[in-house]
Amino acid sequence: MDTPCGTHESRNQTKGNLTTVTEFTLLGFSNHRNLQVPLFSIYLFIYIITLMGNILIILITIDTALQTPMYFFLQVLSFLEICYTSVTIPKMLVDFLSDNRSISFVGCAAQMYFLLFLGISECFLLAAMAYDRYVAICNPLRYRLIMNRRVCLSLVVLSWFSGNMVSLVQTVWVFTLLFCGSNQINYFFCDVLPLIKLSCTDITSYEMQLFTATILVNFTPFSLILVSYVVIISTILKMASTDGRHKAFSTCSSHLIVVTLYYGSRGLIYLRPKSIKSLDSNKVVALMYTTITPILNPIVYSLRNSEVKGAVWRLLWDGLKGKIFSQRK
């Protein structure tokens, strides 16, 4: 494998007989040089489509017909997806075309913090969206009263606060470990599992603490989502009207698909006690939840939602009318 790893490791600081890592090297698929340009093209396309799709969702949910809590949460979700992909993909694109795949110690810490912050915030936001659907279907007469603007903003702030606190603790926890050996991260970005593998201290207790924290952070919102949908489905099945059942299911199906994609991919990596020993197999899954899930969210919500499709057509029609009017002037 032709990589300048020796150059990167020589930049580490030596204190006595102990070498302290000052920067890391993201290996990615560096051992497959023939794939670098195709991967660059594929992920550049994915990144552009992700940005366009999620920006479009934000723009169309400004439509006056979509001023409801569900679409407010969808706006926030799209914003998180834009930020989430922007934390990893630009650096990946540079690394695909460069022999220098280094990232500074501080840069690695910042990347990991924002990845955790945005990912955990999305976990809790999906739970807030499930609660919104629960109130809309199980308590429709009081929906506007319960899900007022103050409650919606509070749920979003709470999800961001939870994400910030957990990610801050985890990042400080990881980067206070001693890194004195190899600086080569067998991954595309700075994540907890591949980083603690590089530590030259005993990480057995930390791995168990990480596993416990992951279960709590993921299963707390997931449990809320599960309970919400058990009650929702029970309520829907009791509806006398077939059209009512169909409409209720259609409003929940997009959210359920997104939840399945998100928790399914994250669970494959973080909820296996021995996942630290199978980083190569985790790479593919990591690529899915950092790139594929964000690109699918706008597609899922637009294709399965008649109100969103209607807003898209209105946005296009308004743009076309404005262009025609300006040409006439």
XYZ file of C-alpha atoms in Angstrom:
329
model
C 0.000 0.000 0.000
C 1.575 3.240 -1.163
C 0.706 5.852 1.433
C 2.758 8.590 3.070
C 2.043 7.198 6.517
C 5.627 7.399 7.591
C 5.556 11.130 6.970
C 2.507 11.559 9.178
C 3.851 9.439 12.008
C 7.153 11.363 11.955
C 5.198 14.511 12.863
C 4.209 13.016 16.215
C 5.820 14.589 19.271
C 8.293 12.545 21.300
C 8.463 13.047 25.040
C 11.206 10.882 26.511
C 10.516 7.390 25.205
C 6.815 8.146 24.645
C 5.537 9.306 21.255
C 2.338 11.339 21.427
C 0.088 11.553 18.363
C -0.464 15.104 17.094
C -2.378 14.198 13.931
C -4.150 11.214 12.403
C -4.312 9.611 8.960
C -7.718 8.531 7.617
C -7.066 5.379 5.594
C -10.544 4.875 4.079
C -10.098 2.792 0.916
C -6.516 3.998 0.344
C -5.398 0.433 -0.412
C -7.667 0.456 -3.512
C -6.103 3.214 -5.607
C -8.091 2.268 -8.702
C -11.324 3.107 -6.843
C -10.367 6.622 -5.732
C -11.647 8.555 -8.777
C -14.885 6.506 -9.132
C -15.554 6.920 -5.392
C -14.899 10.651 -5.664
C -17.423 10.930 -8.514
C -20.044 8.843 -6.721
C -19.822 10.717 -3.417
C -19.646 14.123 -5.064
C -22.912 13.240 -6.819
C -24.419 11.953 -3.543
C -23.360 15.118 -1.711
C -24.825 17.444 -4.343
C -28.131 15.528 -4.454
C -28.275 15.445 -0.635
C -27.787 19.213 -0.440
C -30.298 19.914 -3.212
C -32.915 17.531 -1.819
C -32.755 18.777 1.756
C -32.568 22.451 0.753
C -35.644 21.846 -1.421
C -37.474 20.331 1.568
C -36.616 23.420 3.650
C -37.831 25.751 0.886
C -41.109 23.972 0.185
C -42.030 23.628 3.858
C -42.088 27.444 4.003
C -45.289 27.100 1.937
C -48.278 28.521 3.859
C -50.165 25.232 3.365
C -47.411 23.359 5.254
C -47.232 25.461 8.417
C -47.813 22.558 10.792
C -45.598 20.987 13.496
C -44.864 17.956 11.307
C -43.312 20.089 8.563
C -41.510 22.282 11.092
C -39.777 19.156 12.426
C -39.084 18.065 8.851
C -37.366 21.413 8.216
C -35.125 20.868 11.248
C -34.404 17.271 10.174
C -33.321 18.442 6.708
C -31.082 21.101 8.271
C -29.438 18.448 10.461
C -28.904 16.183 7.441
C -27.210 18.997 5.503
C -24.864 19.686 8.425
C -24.268 15.975 9.078
C -23.119 15.181 5.550
C -21.058 18.396 5.406
C -19.028 17.241 8.417
C -17.767 14.111 6.628
C -18.180 14.143 2.835
C -16.066 17.222 1.899
C -13.083 15.768 3.776
C -13.720 12.358 2.177
C -13.764 13.943 -1.296
C -10.419 15.650 -0.682
C -8.907 12.404 0.621
C -10.062 10.428 -2.435
C -7.849 12.586 -4.678
C -4.966 13.204 -2.291
C -2.081 11.195 -0.903
C -2.131 13.349 2.203
C -5.079 12.029 4.218
C -4.026 13.599 7.484
C -6.296 15.401 9.926
C -5.052 17.336 12.935
C -5.709 16.203 16.496
C -8.011 19.189 17.089
C -9.661 18.754 13.682
C -10.356 15.098 14.449
C -11.870 16.010 17.823
C -14.061 18.685 16.199
C -15.249 16.294 13.489
C -16.153 13.623 16.037
C -17.958 16.131 18.262
C -20.149 17.437 15.428
C -20.853 13.926 14.126
C -22.051 12.826 17.556
C -23.898 16.078 18.229
C -25.832 16.016 14.947
C -26.460 12.256 15.064
C -27.741 12.222 18.654
C -29.832 15.353 18.042
C -31.444 13.532 15.128
C -32.201 10.549 17.400
C -34.199 12.734 19.767
C -35.756 14.750 16.941
C -37.160 11.540 15.430
C -38.720 10.815 18.831
C -40.268 14.305 18.844
C -41.670 13.647 15.363
C -43.180 10.374 16.591
C -44.819 12.209 19.496
C -46.222 14.737 17.025
C -47.819 11.919 14.996
C -49.154 10.350 18.211
C -50.924 13.577 19.210
C -52.208 14.194 15.658
C -53.785 10.738 15.342
C -54.718 9.844 18.912
C -55.807 13.296 20.088
C -56.691 15.246 16.918
C -59.145 17.691 18.544
C -56.453 19.030 20.886
C -53.585 18.749 18.383
C -53.187 22.491 17.756
C -53.433 23.227 21.464
C -50.878 20.606 22.540
C -48.403 20.978 19.661
C -48.196 24.757 19.748
C -45.143 26.673 18.555
C -43.636 26.889 22.036
C -43.828 23.113 22.534
C -42.320 22.440 19.093
C -39.413 24.819 19.709
C -38.871 23.314 23.165
C -38.670 19.786 21.722
C -36.116 20.890 19.111
C -34.018 22.749 21.706
C -34.185 19.712 24.010
C -32.999 17.403 21.207
C -30.068 19.722 20.439
C -29.213 20.146 24.118
C -29.185 16.349 24.603
C -26.990 15.916 21.541
C -24.582 18.605 22.724
C -24.183 17.230 26.250
C -23.651 13.592 25.215
C -21.281 14.433 22.346
C -19.253 16.802 24.530
C -18.782 14.158 27.233
C -17.915 11.424 24.699
C -15.452 13.630 22.788
C -13.642 14.754 25.932
C -13.649 11.143 27.116
C -12.025 9.842 23.917
C -9.461 12.597 23.482
C -8.187 12.351 27.058
C -7.066 8.802 26.248
C -3.367 8.381 25.512
C -2.492 7.959 21.809
C 1.157 6.970 21.581
C 1.337 4.378 18.795
C 0.015 4.309 15.240
C -1.929 7.349 14.028
C -3.661 5.522 11.151
C -7.457 5.471 11.520
C -8.924 2.610 9.506
C -12.017 4.650 8.642
C -13.287 7.552 6.520
C -13.758 9.954 9.404
C -13.016 10.353 13.113
C -15.446 8.119 14.964
C -15.347 6.687 18.479
C -14.704 3.006 17.728
C -11.744 3.325 15.333
C -10.193 6.046 17.509
C -10.206 4.160 20.800
C -8.645 1.206 18.970
C -5.542 3.393 18.522
C -5.232 4.186 22.218
C -2.268 2.649 23.996
C -4.177 2.479 27.282
C -6.518 -0.302 28.378
C -9.908 0.442 26.806
C -11.853 -2.562 28.122
C -13.777 -0.544 30.701
C -14.253 2.341 28.264
C -15.663 0.002 25.618
C -18.279 -1.248 28.079
C -19.091 2.313 29.154
C -19.443 3.301 25.500
C -21.715 0.334 24.853
C -23.889 1.288 27.843
C -24.034 4.967 26.819
C -24.932 4.000 23.253
C -27.793 1.806 24.442
C -29.158 4.609 26.642
C -28.808 7.329 24.001
C -30.280 5.222 21.205
C -32.891 3.236 23.109
C -34.369 6.130 25.076
C -35.722 7.903 21.963
C -36.286 4.585 20.175
C -38.449 3.346 23.060
C -40.498 6.545 22.902
C -40.933 6.046 19.148
C -41.929 2.402 19.642
C -44.497 3.182 22.336
C -45.911 6.044 20.244
C -46.405 3.810 17.217
C -47.926 0.956 19.230
C -50.603 3.389 20.429
C -50.911 4.991 16.966
C -51.411 1.663 15.182
C -53.905 0.553 17.825
C -55.863 3.781 17.308
C -55.755 3.504 13.512
C -57.047 -0.081 13.541
C -60.061 1.046 15.587
C -61.050 3.632 12.969
C -64.286 2.795 11.187
C -63.445 4.641 7.968
C -61.133 2.917 5.468
C -60.116 6.292 4.038
C -59.326 7.525 7.543
C -57.099 4.515 8.221
C -55.311 4.942 4.894
C -54.702 8.670 5.482
C -53.446 8.048 9.015
C -51.055 5.317 7.873
C -49.757 7.478 5.001
C -48.841 10.327 7.364
C -46.777 7.919 9.491
C -45.179 5.721 6.833
C -42.485 8.226 5.767
C -41.359 8.743 9.355
C -41.306 4.980 9.988
C -39.109 4.382 6.928
C -36.634 7.075 8.044
C -36.561 5.682 11.601
C -35.905 2.166 10.278
C -33.048 3.351 8.035
C -31.486 5.464 10.767
C -31.667 3.082 13.724
C -31.028 -0.005 11.617
C -27.719 1.255 10.238
C -26.519 2.737 13.548
C -27.430 -0.405 15.453
C -25.311 -2.561 13.127
C -22.229 -0.613 14.218
C -22.699 0.595 17.754
C -24.769 -2.122 19.392
C -22.320 -4.979 18.912
C -19.896 -5.505 21.821
C -17.218 -6.838 19.454
C -17.727 -4.270 16.709
C -14.403 -2.682 17.605
C -12.753 -5.779 16.146
C -14.577 -5.587 12.806
C -13.890 -2.067 11.562
C -13.560 -3.166 7.933
C -17.098 -4.534 7.884
C -18.300 -1.352 9.610
C -16.987 0.894 6.833
C -19.781 0.014 4.432
C -22.454 0.489 7.094
C -20.861 3.788 8.165
C -21.017 5.020 4.576
C -24.705 4.119 4.479
C -25.781 6.015 7.581
C -23.585 9.060 6.838
C -24.468 9.424 3.152
C -27.268 7.141 1.963
C -29.757 7.884 4.757
C -29.536 11.708 4.349
C -30.055 11.446 0.583
C -33.093 9.166 1.013
C -34.907 11.337 3.566
C -36.140 14.017 1.115
C -37.010 11.324 -1.441
C -39.043 9.344 1.107
C -40.918 12.389 2.372
C -41.599 13.843 -1.087
C -42.649 10.657 -2.874
C -44.961 9.439 -0.100
C -46.560 12.761 0.799
C -49.138 14.403 -1.461
C -48.906 17.723 0.435
C -45.147 17.929 -0.156
C -45.589 17.041 -3.832
C -48.235 19.735 -4.118
C -45.900 22.285 -2.521
C -43.132 21.320 -4.963
C -45.427 21.962 -7.927
C -46.533 25.302 -6.443
C -42.903 26.298 -5.913
C -42.019 25.376 -9.501
C -45.116 27.102 -10.857
C -44.425 30.298 -8.892
C -40.856 30.296 -10.173
C -42.036 29.780 -13.741
C -44.625 32.560 -13.444
C -41.998 34.925 -12.029
C -39.665 34.143 -14.917
C -42.409 34.710 -17.514
C -43.457 37.963 -15.861
C -39.879 39.283 -15.753
C -39.407 38.444 -19.449
C -42.583 40.351 -20.373
C -41.382 43.421 -18.501
